[in-house]
Amino acid sequence: MKRPNEIRGQHIEEAKRLLSLGYGPAAVALRLQRLFGISRPTSFRDVELASTQMQSEAHDVDDPLPMLEQRDAMLRDIEQAFMQASAQHNVQEIMQLSRAFERLHRMGGNQSQKY
């Protein structure tokens, strides 16, 4: 069954958001599969289209990111999840996210201060 253009557009926008945070195309495709329940080929097509649209908007997403930049992307993602859990008053999730944030933050040593 074919997806409506509106739904497809939402999937592509989510892929663009994740790519702009610094995640690799394979990780973004996997996230789309899990989040929206779409097939693997469909998720990779959406990521490719999102990447093409971002490049036409003068963003460079094909360069592999160094480990610290990947870590920073994950920290930003955890921070967003933390804000959402806080808004929902989900104490258990806040505690889990806090531990994950702390572990990732320690990965960078002195570079952690730049986040």
Tab-separated table of C-alpha atoms in Angstrom:
chain	number	residue	atom	x	y	z
A	1	MET	CA	0.000	0.000	0.000
A	2	LYS	CA	1.369	3.374	-1.007
A	3	ARG	CA	1.874	6.063	1.634
A	4	PRO	CA	0.078	9.361	1.212
A	5	ASN	CA	2.366	12.249	0.272
A	6	GLU	CA	1.669	13.945	3.609
A	7	ILE	CA	2.911	10.908	5.574
A	8	ARG	CA	5.910	10.513	3.278
A	9	GLY	CA	6.748	14.188	3.792
A	10	GLN	CA	6.685	13.706	7.577
A	11	HIS	CA	9.082	10.765	7.278
A	12	ILE	CA	11.461	12.772	5.099
A	13	GLU	CA	11.353	15.741	7.496
A	14	GLU	CA	12.239	13.442	10.401
A	15	ALA	CA	15.118	12.017	8.340
A	16	LYS	CA	16.363	15.560	7.612
A	17	ARG	CA	16.174	16.437	11.296
A	18	LEU	CA	18.208	13.386	12.289
A	19	LEU	CA	20.747	13.912	9.509
A	20	SER	CA	21.189	17.533	10.580
A	21	LEU	CA	21.959	16.324	14.111
A	22	GLY	CA	24.894	14.403	12.683
A	23	TYR	CA	23.628	10.824	12.550
A	24	GLY	CA	24.769	8.612	9.691
A	25	PRO	CA	22.354	7.547	6.931
A	26	ALA	CA	22.199	3.914	8.091
A	27	ALA	CA	21.343	4.947	11.665
A	28	VAL	CA	18.663	7.333	10.411
A	29	ALA	CA	17.150	4.637	8.183
A	30	LEU	CA	16.979	2.235	11.119
A	31	ARG	CA	15.352	4.901	13.278
A	32	LEU	CA	12.717	5.559	10.592
A	33	GLN	CA	11.984	1.831	10.357
A	34	ARG	CA	11.420	1.556	14.091
A	35	LEU	CA	9.600	4.858	14.519
A	36	PHE	CA	7.186	4.611	11.598
A	37	GLY	CA	7.081	0.865	10.898
A	38	ILE	CA	8.229	1.216	7.294
A	39	SER	CA	10.310	-1.263	5.328
A	40	ARG	CA	14.085	-1.123	5.066
A	41	PRO	CA	14.155	-0.151	1.360
A	42	THR	CA	11.543	2.550	1.947
A	43	SER	CA	13.492	3.996	4.860
A	44	PHE	CA	16.706	4.130	2.816
A	45	ARG	CA	14.848	5.829	-0.056
A	46	ASP	CA	13.499	8.416	2.378
A	47	VAL	CA	16.972	9.029	3.823
A	48	GLU	CA	18.448	9.378	0.342
A	49	LEU	CA	15.748	11.865	-0.633
A	50	ALA	CA	16.241	13.803	2.613
A	51	SER	CA	19.984	13.891	2.018
A	52	THR	CA	19.474	15.147	-1.540
A	53	GLN	CA	17.106	17.858	-0.345
A	54	MET	CA	19.570	18.936	2.339
A	55	GLN	CA	22.411	19.103	-0.178
A	56	SER	CA	20.307	21.292	-2.427
A	57	GLU	CA	19.841	23.528	0.623
A	58	ALA	CA	23.658	23.700	0.915
A	59	HIS	CA	24.100	21.262	3.817
A	60	ASP	CA	26.884	18.703	3.714
A	61	VAL	CA	25.750	15.390	5.257
A	62	ASP	CA	27.971	12.898	3.421
A	63	ASP	CA	31.162	13.528	5.347
A	64	PRO	CA	31.646	10.977	8.115
A	65	LEU	CA	31.681	12.583	11.533
A	66	PRO	CA	34.509	12.121	14.015
A	67	MET	CA	33.624	10.301	17.224
A	68	LEU	CA	33.325	13.487	19.289
A	69	GLU	CA	30.864	15.033	16.842
A	70	GLN	CA	28.799	11.834	16.882
A	71	ARG	CA	28.865	11.982	20.661
A	72	ASP	CA	27.692	15.585	20.586
A	73	ALA	CA	24.821	14.623	18.270
A	74	MET	CA	23.797	11.916	20.732
A	75	LEU	CA	24.045	14.393	23.633
A	76	ARG	CA	21.724	16.790	21.809
A	77	ASP	CA	19.277	13.952	21.158
A	78	ILE	CA	19.349	12.859	24.812
A	79	GLU	CA	18.825	16.461	25.853
A	80	GLN	CA	15.676	16.647	23.715
A	81	ALA	CA	14.389	13.371	25.184
A	82	PHE	CA	15.197	14.676	28.663
A	83	MET	CA	13.099	17.798	28.066
A	84	GLN	CA	10.196	15.683	26.822
A	85	ALA	CA	10.401	13.329	29.827
A	86	SER	CA	10.571	16.325	32.138
A	87	ALA	CA	7.450	17.819	30.593
A	88	GLN	CA	5.655	14.499	31.139
A	89	HIS	CA	6.961	14.219	34.726
A	90	ASN	CA	8.433	10.779	33.937
A	91	VAL	CA	10.942	10.426	36.790
A	92	GLN	CA	12.193	6.971	35.805
A	93	GLU	CA	13.012	8.045	32.252
A	94	ILE	CA	14.675	11.229	33.540
A	95	MET	CA	16.977	9.134	35.742
A	96	GLN	CA	17.902	6.811	32.845
A	97	LEU	CA	18.556	9.719	30.506
A	98	SER	CA	20.646	11.468	33.153
A	99	ARG	CA	22.921	8.439	33.477
A	100	ALA	CA	23.233	8.116	29.696
A	101	PHE	CA	23.976	11.842	29.380
A	102	GLU	CA	26.662	11.614	32.079
A	103	ARG	CA	28.360	8.624	30.434
A	104	LEU	CA	28.387	10.257	27.017
A	105	HIS	CA	29.605	13.542	28.448
A	106	ARG	CA	32.585	11.801	30.067
A	107	MET	CA	33.621	10.265	26.728
A	108	GLY	CA	35.097	13.505	25.478
A	109	GLY	CA	37.445	14.473	28.274
A	110	ASN	CA	38.375	18.131	27.880
A	111	GLN	CA	36.305	18.372	24.711
A	112	SER	CA	33.168	17.853	26.797
A	113	GLN	CA	33.316	21.475	27.910
A	114	LYS	CA	32.582	22.610	24.326
A	115	TYR	CA	29.167	20.965	24.259
